């Protein structure tokens, strides 16, 4: 039988056989990582239950608890995650609003141009009103003139500051966490202890477990283990931040999110409080008797 | 059409293009600026933006803004910005700048409050 395999022709000798528009780039994002087994049907014990009460009609979301200790370690167990933080309806419009807010509220534009009053000179009438035959003008720095001021240009440092309501920002965080969990980009780790301060160890681990190109590591507290600090110091795409610094833009920028168990507990406590709190009578930064 | 001519020899497609479609010339398309998306600034952009809700409300995100004193955590139109600048920083401005500021404030006041439809 005739051989029906496609025969490839190259117009230029020396290049690879496929034409350039059919060659796949080696770092193609579309190649899906192998899906992990879902933790619901496994024998490993549930190592962490949610502290807050879960509503009766919802079930906790579950993920694997992993360890950074060695490259090939198996998951240690299963972790319960509160559904009101990790399984909220995915409102992409809220996510977009929070991301745009993060980009713009800090922005101060320093663009400024001189108006006709600020450009030097131009106080005297250049020629008489009548008689010279030229068009009538009052100053040489009016916006019509070359070298004159700008009529409606950007004026002075201006700010683009605005605040979204607190609950919208909180909901944005919850939606981002839900999205990371739903797309398999969330990893829970028991602690950030690694055996060597070598950055290659982390890179190797990330590549082996197919975590993605960029990792955001989140832990509670001021101190981190020295090894992981040294390892991530010079790495651009692997960043470590305290839990207070978590935000939607960083979560969207980094492909994978790695949380420790204490970070999960901290985030759940902080984000669930906004569902049950009263309307503030005065700003929260002033002392309340029941707030810590 | 003629795209598949080079791959599957057994089909009866042409090996050359007769040139009837896609006559866009791409000779002067400027190159994209090569940006490093993972510099120090871009990698940690936005960290601590939720310092209020995650950090016990001891700080506010507007404390993070770096810029002129009269613009931190404030937004307004030009007249409001200039009046705020005069109140906060006017005492230590240079004379010529102060003079331009005063002139601009009086011009904007007259323009907003005396002329046009919205006064």
Tab-separated table of C-alpha atoms in Angstrom, chain A residues 166 169 222 244 266 269-270 273-274 283-288 291-292, chain B residues 48-64:
chain	number	residue	atom	x	y	z
A	166	UNK	CA	-14.021	47.349	51.095
A	169	UNK	CA	-11.909	44.354	47.337
A	222	UNK	CA	7.765	38.522	59.518
A	244	UNK	CA	-0.499	40.794	54.408
A	266	UNK	CA	-5.026	33.735	58.346
A	269	UNK	CA	-10.148	34.422	59.209
A	270	UNK	CA	-9.582	37.856	57.635
A	273	UNK	CA	-15.042	38.379	58.921
A	274	UNK	CA	-16.350	40.778	56.282
A	283	UNK	CA	-13.327	54.073	60.396
A	284	UNK	CA	-11.938	50.748	61.469
A	285	UNK	CA	-8.531	52.189	62.231
A	286	UNK	CA	-9.973	53.859	65.334
A	287	UNK	CA	-10.323	51.495	68.292
A	288	UNK	CA	-13.356	49.235	68.583
A	291	UNK	CA	-11.923	44.249	67.246
A	292	UNK	CA	-8.397	43.040	68.067
B	48	UNK	CA	0.560	45.468	50.206
B	49	UNK	CA	-2.380	47.023	48.366
B	50	UNK	CA	-4.711	45.179	50.732
B	51	UNK	CA	-2.789	46.157	53.831
B	52	UNK	CA	-5.959	47.538	55.383
B	53	UNK	CA	-8.231	44.539	55.072
B	54	UNK	CA	-5.499	41.957	55.713
B	55	UNK	CA	-3.472	43.923	58.223
B	56	UNK	CA	-5.924	44.960	60.959
B	57	UNK	CA	-6.598	48.414	59.469
B	58	UNK	CA	-3.472	49.920	60.998
B	59	UNK	CA	-2.492	51.321	57.580
B	60	UNK	CA	-4.504	52.411	54.550
B	61	UNK	CA	-3.535	51.766	50.913
B	62	UNK	CA	-3.371	55.514	50.379
B	63	UNK	CA	-0.328	55.592	52.673
B	64	UNK	CA	1.500	53.565	50.041
